[in-house]
Tab-separated table of N, CA and C in Angstrom:
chain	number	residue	atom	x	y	z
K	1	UNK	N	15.002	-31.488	-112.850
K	1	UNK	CA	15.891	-31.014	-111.801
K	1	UNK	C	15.075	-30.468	-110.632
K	2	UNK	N	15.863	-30.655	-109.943
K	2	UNK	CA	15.073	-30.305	-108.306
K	2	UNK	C	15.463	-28.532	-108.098
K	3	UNK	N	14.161	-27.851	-107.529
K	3	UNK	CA	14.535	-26.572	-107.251
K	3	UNK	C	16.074	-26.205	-106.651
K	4	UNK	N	16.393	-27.534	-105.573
K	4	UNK	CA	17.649	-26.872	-105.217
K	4	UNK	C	18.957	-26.504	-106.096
K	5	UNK	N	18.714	-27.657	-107.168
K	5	UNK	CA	19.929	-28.786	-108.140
K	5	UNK	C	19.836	-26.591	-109.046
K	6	UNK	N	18.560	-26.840	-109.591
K	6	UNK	CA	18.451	-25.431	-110.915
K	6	UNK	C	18.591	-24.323	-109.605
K	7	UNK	N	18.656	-24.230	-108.424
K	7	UNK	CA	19.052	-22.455	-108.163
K	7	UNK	C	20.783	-22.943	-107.752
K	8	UNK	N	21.445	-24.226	-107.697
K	8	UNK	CA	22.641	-24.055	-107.704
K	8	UNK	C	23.023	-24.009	-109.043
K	9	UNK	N	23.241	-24.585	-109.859
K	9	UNK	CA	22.976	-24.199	-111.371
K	9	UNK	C	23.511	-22.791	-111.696
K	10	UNK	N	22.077	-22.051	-111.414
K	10	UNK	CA	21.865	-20.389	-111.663
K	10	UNK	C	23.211	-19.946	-110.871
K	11	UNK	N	23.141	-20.506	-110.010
K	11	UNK	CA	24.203	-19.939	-109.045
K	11	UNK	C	25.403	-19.899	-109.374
K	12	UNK	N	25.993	-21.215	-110.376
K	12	UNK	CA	27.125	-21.847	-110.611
K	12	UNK	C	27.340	-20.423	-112.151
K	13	UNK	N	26.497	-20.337	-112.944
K	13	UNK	CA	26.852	-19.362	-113.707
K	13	UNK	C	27.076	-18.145	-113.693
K	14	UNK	N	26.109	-17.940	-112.765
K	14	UNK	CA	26.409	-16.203	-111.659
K	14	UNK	C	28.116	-16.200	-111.727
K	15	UNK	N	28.489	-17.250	-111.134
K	15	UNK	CA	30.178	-17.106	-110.484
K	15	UNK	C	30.733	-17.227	-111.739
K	16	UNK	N	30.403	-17.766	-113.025
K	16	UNK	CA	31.005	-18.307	-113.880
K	16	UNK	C	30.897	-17.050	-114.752
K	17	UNK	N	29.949	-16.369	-115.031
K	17	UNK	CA	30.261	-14.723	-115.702
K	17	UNK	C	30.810	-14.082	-114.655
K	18	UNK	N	30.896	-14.087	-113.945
K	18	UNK	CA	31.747	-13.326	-112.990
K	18	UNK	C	33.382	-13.153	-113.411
K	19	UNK	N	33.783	-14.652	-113.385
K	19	UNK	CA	35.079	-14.964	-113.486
K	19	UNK	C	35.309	-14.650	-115.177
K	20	UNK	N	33.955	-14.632	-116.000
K	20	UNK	CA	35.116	-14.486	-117.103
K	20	UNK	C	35.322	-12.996	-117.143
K	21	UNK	N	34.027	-12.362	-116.580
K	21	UNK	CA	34.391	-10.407	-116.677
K	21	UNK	C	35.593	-10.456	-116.196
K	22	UNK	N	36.188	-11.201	-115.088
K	22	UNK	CA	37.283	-10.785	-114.315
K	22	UNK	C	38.266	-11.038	-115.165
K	23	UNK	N	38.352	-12.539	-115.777
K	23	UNK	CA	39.453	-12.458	-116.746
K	23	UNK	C	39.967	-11.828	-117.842
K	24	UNK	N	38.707	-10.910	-118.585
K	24	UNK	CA	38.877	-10.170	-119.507
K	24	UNK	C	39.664	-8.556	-118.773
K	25	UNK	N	39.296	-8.229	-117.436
K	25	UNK	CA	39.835	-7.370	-116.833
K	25	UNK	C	41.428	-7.049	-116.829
K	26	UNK	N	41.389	-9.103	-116.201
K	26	UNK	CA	43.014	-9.158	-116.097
K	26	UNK	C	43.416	-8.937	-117.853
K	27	UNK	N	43.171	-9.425	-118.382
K	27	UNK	CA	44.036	-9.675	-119.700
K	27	UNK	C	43.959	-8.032	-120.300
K	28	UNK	N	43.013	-7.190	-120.200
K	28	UNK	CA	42.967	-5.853	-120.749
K	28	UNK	C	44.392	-5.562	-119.551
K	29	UNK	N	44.183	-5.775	-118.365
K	29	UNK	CA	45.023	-4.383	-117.031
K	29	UNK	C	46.462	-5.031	-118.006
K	30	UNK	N	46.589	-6.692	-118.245
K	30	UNK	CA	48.271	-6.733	-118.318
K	30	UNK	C	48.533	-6.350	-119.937
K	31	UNK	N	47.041	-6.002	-120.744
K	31	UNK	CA	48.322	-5.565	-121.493
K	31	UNK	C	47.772	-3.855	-121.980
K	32	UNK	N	47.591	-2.989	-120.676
K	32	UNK	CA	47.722	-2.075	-120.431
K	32	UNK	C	49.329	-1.848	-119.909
K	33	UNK	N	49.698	-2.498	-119.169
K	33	UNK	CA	50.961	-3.096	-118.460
K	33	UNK	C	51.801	-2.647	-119.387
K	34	UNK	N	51.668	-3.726	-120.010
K	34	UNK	CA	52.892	-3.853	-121.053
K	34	UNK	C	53.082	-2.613	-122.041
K	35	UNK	N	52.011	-2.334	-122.409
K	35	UNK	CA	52.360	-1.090	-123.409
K	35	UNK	C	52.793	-0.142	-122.465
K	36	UNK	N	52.941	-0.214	-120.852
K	36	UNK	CA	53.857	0.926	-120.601
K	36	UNK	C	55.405	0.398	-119.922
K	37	UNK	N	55.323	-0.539	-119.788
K	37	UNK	CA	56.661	-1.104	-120.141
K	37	UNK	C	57.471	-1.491	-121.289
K	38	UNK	N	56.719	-1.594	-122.409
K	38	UNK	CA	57.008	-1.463	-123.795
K	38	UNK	C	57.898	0.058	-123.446
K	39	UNK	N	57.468	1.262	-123.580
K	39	UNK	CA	57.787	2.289	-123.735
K	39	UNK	C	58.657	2.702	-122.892
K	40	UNK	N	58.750	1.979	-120.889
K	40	UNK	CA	60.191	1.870	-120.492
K	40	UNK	C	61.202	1.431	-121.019
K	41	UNK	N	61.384	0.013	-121.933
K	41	UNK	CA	61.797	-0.269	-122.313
K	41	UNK	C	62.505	0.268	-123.701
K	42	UNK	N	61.746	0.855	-124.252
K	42	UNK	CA	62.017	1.321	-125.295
K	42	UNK	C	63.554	2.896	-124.415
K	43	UNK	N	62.579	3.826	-123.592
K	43	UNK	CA	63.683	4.929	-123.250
K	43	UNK	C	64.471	4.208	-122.683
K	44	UNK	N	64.912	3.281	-122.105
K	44	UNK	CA	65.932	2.330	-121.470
K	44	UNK	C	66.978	2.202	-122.227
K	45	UNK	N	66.806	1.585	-123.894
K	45	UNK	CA	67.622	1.195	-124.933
K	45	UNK	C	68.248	2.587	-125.349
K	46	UNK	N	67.308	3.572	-125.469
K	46	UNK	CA	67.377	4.583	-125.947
K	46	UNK	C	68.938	5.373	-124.987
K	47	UNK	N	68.751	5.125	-124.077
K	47	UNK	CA	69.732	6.036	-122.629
K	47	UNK	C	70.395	4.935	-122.192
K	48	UNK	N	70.916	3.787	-123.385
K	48	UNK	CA	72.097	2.992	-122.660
K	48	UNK	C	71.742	2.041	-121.207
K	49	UNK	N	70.361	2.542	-120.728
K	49	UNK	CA	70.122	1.560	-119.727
K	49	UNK	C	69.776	0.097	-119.552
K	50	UNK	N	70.643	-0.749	-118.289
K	50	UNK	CA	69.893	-1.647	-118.571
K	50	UNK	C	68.766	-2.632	-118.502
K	51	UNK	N	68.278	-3.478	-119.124
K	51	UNK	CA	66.643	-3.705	-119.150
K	51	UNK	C	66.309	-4.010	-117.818
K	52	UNK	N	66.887	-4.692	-116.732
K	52	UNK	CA	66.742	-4.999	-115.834
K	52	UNK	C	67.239	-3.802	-114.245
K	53	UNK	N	66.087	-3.701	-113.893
K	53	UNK	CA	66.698	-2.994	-112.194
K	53	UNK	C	66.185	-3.527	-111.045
K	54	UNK	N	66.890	-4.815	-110.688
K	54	UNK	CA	66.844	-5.491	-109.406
K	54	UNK	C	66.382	-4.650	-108.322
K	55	UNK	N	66.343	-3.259	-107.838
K	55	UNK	CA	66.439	-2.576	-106.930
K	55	UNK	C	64.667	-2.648	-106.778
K	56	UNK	N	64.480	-1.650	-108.344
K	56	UNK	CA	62.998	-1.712	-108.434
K	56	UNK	C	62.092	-3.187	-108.437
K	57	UNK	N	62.572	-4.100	-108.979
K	57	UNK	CA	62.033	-5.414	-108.866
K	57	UNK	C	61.791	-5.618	-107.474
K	58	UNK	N	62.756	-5.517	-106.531
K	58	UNK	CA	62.361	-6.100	-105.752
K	58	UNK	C	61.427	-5.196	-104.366
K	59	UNK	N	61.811	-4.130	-104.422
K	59	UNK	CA	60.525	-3.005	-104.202
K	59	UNK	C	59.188	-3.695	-104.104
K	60	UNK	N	58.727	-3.844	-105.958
K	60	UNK	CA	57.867	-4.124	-106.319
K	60	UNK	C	57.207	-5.519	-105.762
K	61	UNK	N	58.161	-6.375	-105.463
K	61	UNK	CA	57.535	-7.684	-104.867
K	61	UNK	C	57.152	-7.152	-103.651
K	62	UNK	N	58.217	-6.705	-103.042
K	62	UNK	CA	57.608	-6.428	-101.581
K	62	UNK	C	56.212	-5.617	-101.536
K	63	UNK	N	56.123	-4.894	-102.622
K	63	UNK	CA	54.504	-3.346	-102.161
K	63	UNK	C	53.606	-4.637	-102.840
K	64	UNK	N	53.858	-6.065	-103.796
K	64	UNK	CA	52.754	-6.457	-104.379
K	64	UNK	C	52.513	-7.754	-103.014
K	65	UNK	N	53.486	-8.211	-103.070
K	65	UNK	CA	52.821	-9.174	-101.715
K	65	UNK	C	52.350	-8.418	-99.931
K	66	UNK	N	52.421	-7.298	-100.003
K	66	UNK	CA	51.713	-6.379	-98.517
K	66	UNK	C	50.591	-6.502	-99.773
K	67	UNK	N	50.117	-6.054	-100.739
K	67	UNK	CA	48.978	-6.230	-101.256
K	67	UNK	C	48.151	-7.142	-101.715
K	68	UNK	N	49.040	-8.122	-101.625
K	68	UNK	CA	48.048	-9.826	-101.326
K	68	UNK	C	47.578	-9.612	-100.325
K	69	UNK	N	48.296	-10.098	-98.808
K	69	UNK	CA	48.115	-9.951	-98.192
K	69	UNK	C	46.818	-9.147	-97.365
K	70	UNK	N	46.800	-8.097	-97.659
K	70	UNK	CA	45.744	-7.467	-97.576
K	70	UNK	C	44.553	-7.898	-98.600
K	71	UNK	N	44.412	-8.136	-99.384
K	71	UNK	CA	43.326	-8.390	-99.987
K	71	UNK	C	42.866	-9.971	-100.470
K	72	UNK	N	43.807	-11.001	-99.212
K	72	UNK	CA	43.743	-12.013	-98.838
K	72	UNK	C	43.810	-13.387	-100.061
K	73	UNK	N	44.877	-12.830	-101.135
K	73	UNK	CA	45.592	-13.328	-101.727
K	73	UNK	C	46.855	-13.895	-101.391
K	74	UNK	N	47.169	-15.170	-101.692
K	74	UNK	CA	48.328	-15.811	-101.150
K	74	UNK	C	49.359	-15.113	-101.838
K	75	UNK	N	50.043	-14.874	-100.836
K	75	UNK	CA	51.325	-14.020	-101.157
K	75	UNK	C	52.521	-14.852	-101.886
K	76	UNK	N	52.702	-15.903	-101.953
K	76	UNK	CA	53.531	-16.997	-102.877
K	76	UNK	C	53.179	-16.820	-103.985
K	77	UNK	N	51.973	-17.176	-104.198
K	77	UNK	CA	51.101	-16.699	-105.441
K	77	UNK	C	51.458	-15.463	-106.400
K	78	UNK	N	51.046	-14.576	-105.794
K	78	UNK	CA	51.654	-12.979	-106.071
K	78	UNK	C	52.662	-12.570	-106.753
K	79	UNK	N	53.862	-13.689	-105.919
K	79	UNK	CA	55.272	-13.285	-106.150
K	79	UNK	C	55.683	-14.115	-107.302
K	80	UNK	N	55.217	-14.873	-107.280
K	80	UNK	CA	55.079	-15.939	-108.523
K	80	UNK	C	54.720	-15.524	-109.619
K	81	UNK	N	53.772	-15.020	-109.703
K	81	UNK	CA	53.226	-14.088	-110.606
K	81	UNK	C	53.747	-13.029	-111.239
K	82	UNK	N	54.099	-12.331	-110.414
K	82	UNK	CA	55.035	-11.081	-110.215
K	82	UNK	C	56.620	-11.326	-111.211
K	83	UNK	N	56.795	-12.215	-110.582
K	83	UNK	CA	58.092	-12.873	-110.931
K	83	UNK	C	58.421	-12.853	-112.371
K	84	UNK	N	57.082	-13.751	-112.793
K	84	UNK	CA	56.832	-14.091	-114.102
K	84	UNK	C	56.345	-12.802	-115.022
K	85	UNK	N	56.052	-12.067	-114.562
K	85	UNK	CA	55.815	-10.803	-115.653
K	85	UNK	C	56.686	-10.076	-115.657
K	86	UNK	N	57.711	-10.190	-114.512
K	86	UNK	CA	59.189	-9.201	-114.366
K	86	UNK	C	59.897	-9.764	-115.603
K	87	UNK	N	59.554	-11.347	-115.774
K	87	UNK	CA	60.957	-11.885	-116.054
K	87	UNK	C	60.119	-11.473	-118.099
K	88	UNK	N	59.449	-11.610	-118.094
K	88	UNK	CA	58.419	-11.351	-119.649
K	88	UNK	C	58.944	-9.606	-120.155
K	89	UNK	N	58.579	-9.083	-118.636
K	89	UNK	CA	59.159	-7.503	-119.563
K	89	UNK	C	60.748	-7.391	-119.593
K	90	UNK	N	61.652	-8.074	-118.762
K	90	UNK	CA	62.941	-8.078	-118.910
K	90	UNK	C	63.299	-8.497	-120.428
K	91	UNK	N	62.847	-9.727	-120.530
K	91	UNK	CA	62.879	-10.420	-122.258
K	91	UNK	C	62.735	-9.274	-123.361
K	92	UNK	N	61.408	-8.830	-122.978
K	92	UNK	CA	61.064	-7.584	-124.268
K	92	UNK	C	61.884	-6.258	-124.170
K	93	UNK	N	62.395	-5.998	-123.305
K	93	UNK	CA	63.137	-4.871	-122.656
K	93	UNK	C	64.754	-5.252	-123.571
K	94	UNK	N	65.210	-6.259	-123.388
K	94	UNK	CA	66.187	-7.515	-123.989
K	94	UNK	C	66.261	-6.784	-125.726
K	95	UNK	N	65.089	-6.841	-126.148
K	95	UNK	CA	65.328	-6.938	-127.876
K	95	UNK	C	65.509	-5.627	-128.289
K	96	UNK	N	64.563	-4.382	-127.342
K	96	UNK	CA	65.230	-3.172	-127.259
K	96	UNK	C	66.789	-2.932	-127.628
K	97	UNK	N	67.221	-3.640	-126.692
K	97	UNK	CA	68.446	-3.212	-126.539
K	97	UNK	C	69.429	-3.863	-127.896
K	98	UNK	N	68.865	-4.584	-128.569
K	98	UNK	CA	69.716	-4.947	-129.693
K	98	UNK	C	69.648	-4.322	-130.921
């Protein structure tokens, strides 16, 4: 291999432990997440409430896509995202209540 070919290489794994620290980050933060939506969920069932509050949901999209945005994440993305973990703790929030 040519000096350039092995310092892109080096380079290519640099980014590549990078991304998996990051993914282990994400997967610890969401299910930090969850165990405290677990436990909304849980006082929710507990006080007759129900699993879902549109009000706060949508709050939450709005403060998470100004925070794409700013940190130059596509904001579709975000909400997409967002979306999909609303709709995951609604489900678990769901069995609470039965």
């Amino acid at each position: 291999m040519s000096d350039a070919t092995t310092r892109a290489a080096d380079l290519l794994a640099e980014h590549r432990d990078s991304i998996d620290r990051l993914d282990a980050v994400l997967i610890y933060t969401l299910a930090e997440r969850f165990a405290q939506t677990k436990a909304v969920g849980k006082l929710k069932a507990e006080h007759q409430l129900p699993p879902s509050d549109p009000a706060r949901e949508a709050t939450q999209i709005a403060r998470l896509e100004t925070l794409a945005l700013q940190s130059g994440l596509d904001p579709e993305f975000a909400k997409k995202f967002l979306n999909f973990v609303i709709s995951e703790v609604i489900r678990h929030h769901e069995r609470f209540q039965k």
